[in-house]
Amino acid sequence: MATPTIQEIEEQVGLTQLNHHDSIARRGLVVSGPPFTGKSTGLTQLGRTYELWIRQRYPSQDRIPVVYVTTPPQCSPRDLVAEVARFLGLSPINPRAGFTNVVDGVGQALTEARCDLALVDEIHNLYLPTAAGEYPSDQLKYLTERLPATFVYAGINLEKSGLFTRGHATQTARQITLVKAGAIPYGPEWEGLVANLEAGLRLHRHEDGTLIHLDRYLHERTHGMIGNLSHLIQAGALAAIDDGSEAVTRQLLEVIRLPGFH
């Protein structure tokens, strides 16, 4: 799916090349926006695109070019490093090990794995013990400087959270490129997105073009939010399978409720 957010995120893949030549002030990327605006989709698309590129360019290399983790609720930076370690299949981290030792150990594993991208979703779940969040901000800065990968964070309204914008966090912000995710306006990009999702349907009696003709209705229902659109069409497809109709129609979509308060 080629949404404006995904296209902008994919353009930032070149950040990894910058970081290969700069071990002191590593660059990073933050994808921020309201819920259901395609942040996670953009993040996973970035990882998929980069990994496929690496596999094609270096087909004989045994490596892990991309790491993807989701930030647990009330997470600390140490917990975040533990999630990376779990993704890599490392042994559980010793609870008595110091933060710097933990980072160094995981950094060594990332180096051996030749990892270039560390994708961190739901970063808004990071626990901020102070109003400005300086403490986790300082630790995130340490992570980006010590771990040999480009960090890409995604979360809800991060520019307002203080994680990257207040106190000591401004030092980290100077090394980060911000991509803002938002609603997609009605127009050719929205029409293309609907067509792309419809093309992925595998229903026996669904008529091609049905959803394309409903693109304005779908935009009004979902307020241009890619997450809502994806949910609506997927739920419609499942309902069509359950009732045996094998076709997504407006009548079927009308009875499906979207997540959140609508």
Coordinates of C-alpha atoms in Angstrom, one line a residue:
M1 CA 0.0 0.0 0.0
A2 CA 1.5 3.3 -1.1
T3 CA 0.1 5.8 1.3
P4 CA 1.8 9.3 1.7
T5 CA 3.1 8.2 5.2
I6 CA 4.5 5.0 3.9
Q7 CA 6.2 6.7 1.0
E8 CA 7.8 9.3 3.3
I9 CA 8.9 6.6 5.7
E10 CA 10.5 4.5 2.9
E11 CA 12.4 7.5 1.7
Q12 CA 14.2 7.6 5.1
V13 CA 15.8 4.2 4.6
G14 CA 18.9 6.2 3.5
L15 CA 19.4 7.0 7.2
T16 CA 21.0 3.7 7.6
Q17 CA 23.8 4.8 5.3
L18 CA 24.3 7.9 7.3
N19 CA 24.7 5.9 10.5
H20 CA 27.4 3.7 9.0
H21 CA 29.6 6.8 8.9
D22 CA 28.6 8.4 12.1
S23 CA 29.0 6.5 15.4
I24 CA 28.7 9.5 17.7
A25 CA 25.5 11.2 16.6
R26 CA 23.3 8.5 15.0
R27 CA 20.3 9.6 13.1
G28 CA 16.8 8.3 13.8
L29 CA 13.2 8.4 12.7
V30 CA 10.0 9.1 14.6
V31 CA 6.6 8.3 13.1
S32 CA 3.9 10.2 15.0
G33 CA 0.2 10.7 14.6
P34 CA -3.3 10.0 16.0
P35 CA -4.6 6.3 16.3
F36 CA -5.5 4.4 13.1
T37 CA -3.4 6.6 10.8
G38 CA -1.2 3.8 9.5
K39 CA 1.9 4.3 11.7
S40 CA 2.4 0.5 12.4
T41 CA 1.6 -0.3 8.7
G42 CA 4.3 2.2 7.7
L43 CA 6.8 0.8 10.1
T44 CA 6.3 -2.8 9.0
Q45 CA 6.3 -1.8 5.3
L46 CA 9.7 0.0 5.9
G47 CA 11.1 -3.1 7.5
R48 CA 9.8 -5.4 4.8
T49 CA 11.1 -3.1 2.0
Y50 CA 14.6 -2.8 3.6
E51 CA 14.9 -6.5 4.4
L52 CA 13.9 -7.6 0.8
W53 CA 16.5 -5.1 -0.6
I54 CA 19.2 -6.5 1.7
R55 CA 18.3 -10.1 0.8
Q56 CA 18.4 -9.3 -2.9
R57 CA 21.7 -7.4 -2.7
Y58 CA 23.5 -9.9 -0.4
P59 CA 21.7 -13.3 -1.1
S60 CA 24.5 -15.4 0.5
Q61 CA 24.8 -13.5 3.8
D62 CA 23.4 -14.9 7.0
R63 CA 22.1 -11.8 8.8
I64 CA 19.2 -10.2 10.6
P65 CA 18.9 -6.8 8.9
V66 CA 15.7 -5.7 10.6
V67 CA 14.5 -6.0 14.2
Y68 CA 10.9 -5.2 15.1
V69 CA 9.5 -4.9 18.6
T70 CA 6.4 -3.5 20.2
T71 CA 6.8 -1.4 23.4
P72 CA 4.9 -3.1 26.3
P73 CA 2.7 -0.9 28.5
Q74 CA 4.5 1.1 31.2
C75 CA 7.8 0.0 29.6
S76 CA 11.2 1.2 30.7
P77 CA 14.2 1.6 28.3
R78 CA 15.7 -1.5 29.9
D79 CA 12.5 -3.4 29.2
L80 CA 12.8 -2.2 25.6
V81 CA 16.3 -3.6 25.3
A82 CA 15.0 -6.8 26.7
E83 CA 12.4 -6.9 23.9
V84 CA 15.1 -6.5 21.3
A85 CA 17.1 -9.4 23.0
R86 CA 14.0 -11.6 22.9
F87 CA 13.5 -10.9 19.2
L88 CA 17.1 -11.9 18.6
G89 CA 16.6 -15.1 20.6
L90 CA 19.1 -14.3 23.3
S91 CA 19.0 -15.7 26.8
P92 CA 16.9 -13.8 29.3
I93 CA 18.7 -10.7 30.7
N94 CA 20.0 -11.0 34.2
P95 CA 17.8 -8.7 36.3
R96 CA 20.9 -7.6 38.3
A97 CA 22.8 -6.5 35.3
G98 CA 23.4 -2.8 34.9
F99 CA 21.7 -0.9 32.1
T100 CA 24.9 -0.1 30.2
N101 CA 26.0 -3.8 30.5
V102 CA 22.6 -4.9 29.0
V103 CA 22.9 -2.4 26.2
D104 CA 26.5 -3.5 25.4
G105 CA 25.5 -7.2 25.3
V106 CA 22.5 -6.6 23.0
G107 CA 24.7 -4.2 20.9
Q108 CA 27.2 -7.0 20.4
A109 CA 24.4 -9.3 19.3
L110 CA 23.1 -6.7 16.8
T111 CA 26.6 -6.2 15.4
E112 CA 27.0 -10.0 14.9
A113 CA 23.6 -10.1 13.3
R114 CA 24.6 -7.2 11.0
C115 CA 21.3 -5.4 11.9
D116 CA 20.7 -2.1 10.2
L117 CA 17.2 -1.2 11.4
A118 CA 15.6 -1.4 14.8
L119 CA 11.9 -0.7 14.5
V120 CA 10.1 0.2 17.8
D121 CA 6.3 0.4 17.6
E122 CA 3.9 1.8 20.3
I123 CA 6.8 3.9 21.9
H124 CA 4.1 6.0 23.6
N125 CA 3.9 3.1 26.1
L126 CA 7.3 4.1 27.4
Y127 CA 7.0 5.1 31.1
L128 CA 7.9 8.7 31.8
P129 CA 8.7 9.1 35.5
T130 CA 9.1 12.9 35.2
A131 CA 7.0 15.6 33.6
A132 CA 9.6 16.2 30.9
G133 CA 10.6 12.5 30.6
E134 CA 14.4 13.4 30.8
Y135 CA 15.4 10.0 32.3
P136 CA 14.0 7.7 29.6
S137 CA 15.0 10.3 27.0
D138 CA 18.6 10.1 28.1
Q139 CA 18.5 6.3 28.0
L140 CA 17.0 6.3 24.5
K141 CA 19.8 8.7 23.4
Y142 CA 22.3 6.2 24.9
L143 CA 20.7 3.4 23.0
T144 CA 20.8 5.1 19.7
E145 CA 24.5 5.9 20.2
R146 CA 25.6 2.5 21.4
L147 CA 23.5 0.1 19.4
P148 CA 24.8 -0.3 15.8
A149 CA 21.4 0.3 14.1
T150 CA 19.1 3.1 13.0
F151 CA 16.2 3.3 15.4
V152 CA 12.8 4.1 14.0
Y153 CA 10.1 4.8 16.6
A154 CA 6.3 5.0 16.0
G155 CA 3.7 6.1 18.4
I156 CA 0.7 8.3 19.2
N157 CA 1.2 12.0 19.1
L158 CA 4.8 11.8 20.2
E159 CA 5.6 15.4 19.5
K160 CA 3.3 16.3 22.4
S161 CA 4.5 13.6 24.9
G162 CA 7.7 15.2 25.9
L163 CA 9.7 12.1 25.1
F164 CA 11.6 13.8 22.3
T165 CA 10.7 17.5 22.9
R166 CA 11.4 18.6 26.5
G167 CA 14.4 19.1 28.7
H168 CA 17.3 16.9 27.8
A169 CA 15.1 15.2 25.2
T170 CA 15.8 18.1 22.8
Q171 CA 19.3 16.7 22.3
T172 CA 17.8 13.5 21.0
A173 CA 15.2 15.4 18.9
R174 CA 18.1 17.1 17.0
Q175 CA 19.2 13.7 15.7
I176 CA 15.7 12.6 14.7
T177 CA 13.6 13.1 11.6
L178 CA 9.8 13.4 12.3
V179 CA 7.2 11.9 10.0
K180 CA 3.7 12.9 10.8
A181 CA 1.0 10.4 10.0
G182 CA -2.6 11.6 9.5
A183 CA -5.9 11.1 7.7
I184 CA -5.7 10.7 3.9
P185 CA -7.7 13.2 2.1
Y186 CA -10.3 12.1 -0.5
G187 CA -8.7 11.9 -3.9
P188 CA -6.5 9.8 -6.1
E189 CA -4.3 8.4 -3.2
W190 CA -7.4 7.3 -1.3
E191 CA -8.9 5.8 -4.4
G192 CA -5.7 3.9 -5.1
L193 CA -5.6 2.7 -1.5
V194 CA -9.2 1.3 -1.7
A195 CA -8.3 -0.4 -5.0
N196 CA -5.2 -2.0 -3.5
L197 CA -7.2 -3.4 -0.6
E198 CA -10.0 -4.6 -2.8
A199 CA -7.4 -6.4 -5.0
G200 CA -6.3 -8.4 -2.0
L201 CA -9.8 -9.8 -1.4
R202 CA -10.2 -13.5 -2.2
L203 CA -14.0 -13.9 -2.2
H204 CA -15.7 -16.2 -4.7
R205 CA -18.6 -13.9 -5.6
H206 CA -17.1 -10.4 -4.9
E207 CA -17.4 -8.2 -8.0
D208 CA -14.2 -6.3 -8.8
G209 CA -14.7 -2.5 -8.5
T210 CA -17.5 -2.7 -5.9
L211 CA -15.4 -1.0 -3.3
I212 CA -13.8 1.4 -5.7
H213 CA -17.3 2.7 -6.5
L214 CA -17.9 3.0 -2.7
D215 CA -14.6 5.0 -2.1
R216 CA -16.4 8.2 -1.1
Y217 CA -18.6 6.3 1.3
L218 CA -15.6 4.5 2.7
H219 CA -13.8 7.8 3.2
E220 CA -16.8 9.3 5.1
R221 CA -17.2 6.1 7.3
T222 CA -13.5 5.9 8.2
H223 CA -12.6 9.7 8.2
G224 CA -9.7 8.9 5.9
M225 CA -8.0 6.7 8.5
I226 CA -6.1 3.8 7.0
G227 CA -6.5 1.7 10.2
N228 CA -10.2 2.1 10.1
L229 CA -10.4 1.4 6.4
S230 CA -8.4 -1.8 6.8
H231 CA -10.5 -2.9 9.7
L232 CA -13.8 -2.2 7.9
I233 CA -12.8 -4.1 4.8
Q234 CA -11.3 -7.1 6.7
A235 CA -14.3 -7.3 8.9
G236 CA -16.6 -7.1 5.9
A237 CA -14.7 -10.0 4.2
L238 CA -14.9 -12.2 7.3
A239 CA -18.7 -11.4 7.6
A240 CA -19.1 -12.3 3.9
I241 CA -17.4 -15.6 4.5
D242 CA -19.5 -16.3 7.6
D243 CA -22.9 -15.6 6.0
G244 CA -21.9 -17.4 2.7
S245 CA -22.4 -14.4 0.5
E246 CA -18.7 -14.2 -0.4
A247 CA -19.0 -10.6 -1.4
V248 CA -18.4 -7.3 0.4
T249 CA -21.3 -4.9 -0.2
R250 CA -22.3 -1.5 1.2
Q251 CA -25.3 -3.2 3.0
L252 CA -22.9 -5.6 4.7
L253 CA -20.4 -2.8 5.6
E254 CA -23.2 -0.7 7.1
V255 CA -23.6 -3.1 10.1
I256 CA -19.9 -3.3 10.9
R257 CA -18.8 -1.1 13.8
L258 CA -15.4 0.6 13.8
P259 CA -13.0 0.6 16.8
G260 CA -13.2 3.6 19.1
F261 CA -16.0 6.0 19.7
H262 CA -18.0 6.7 16.5

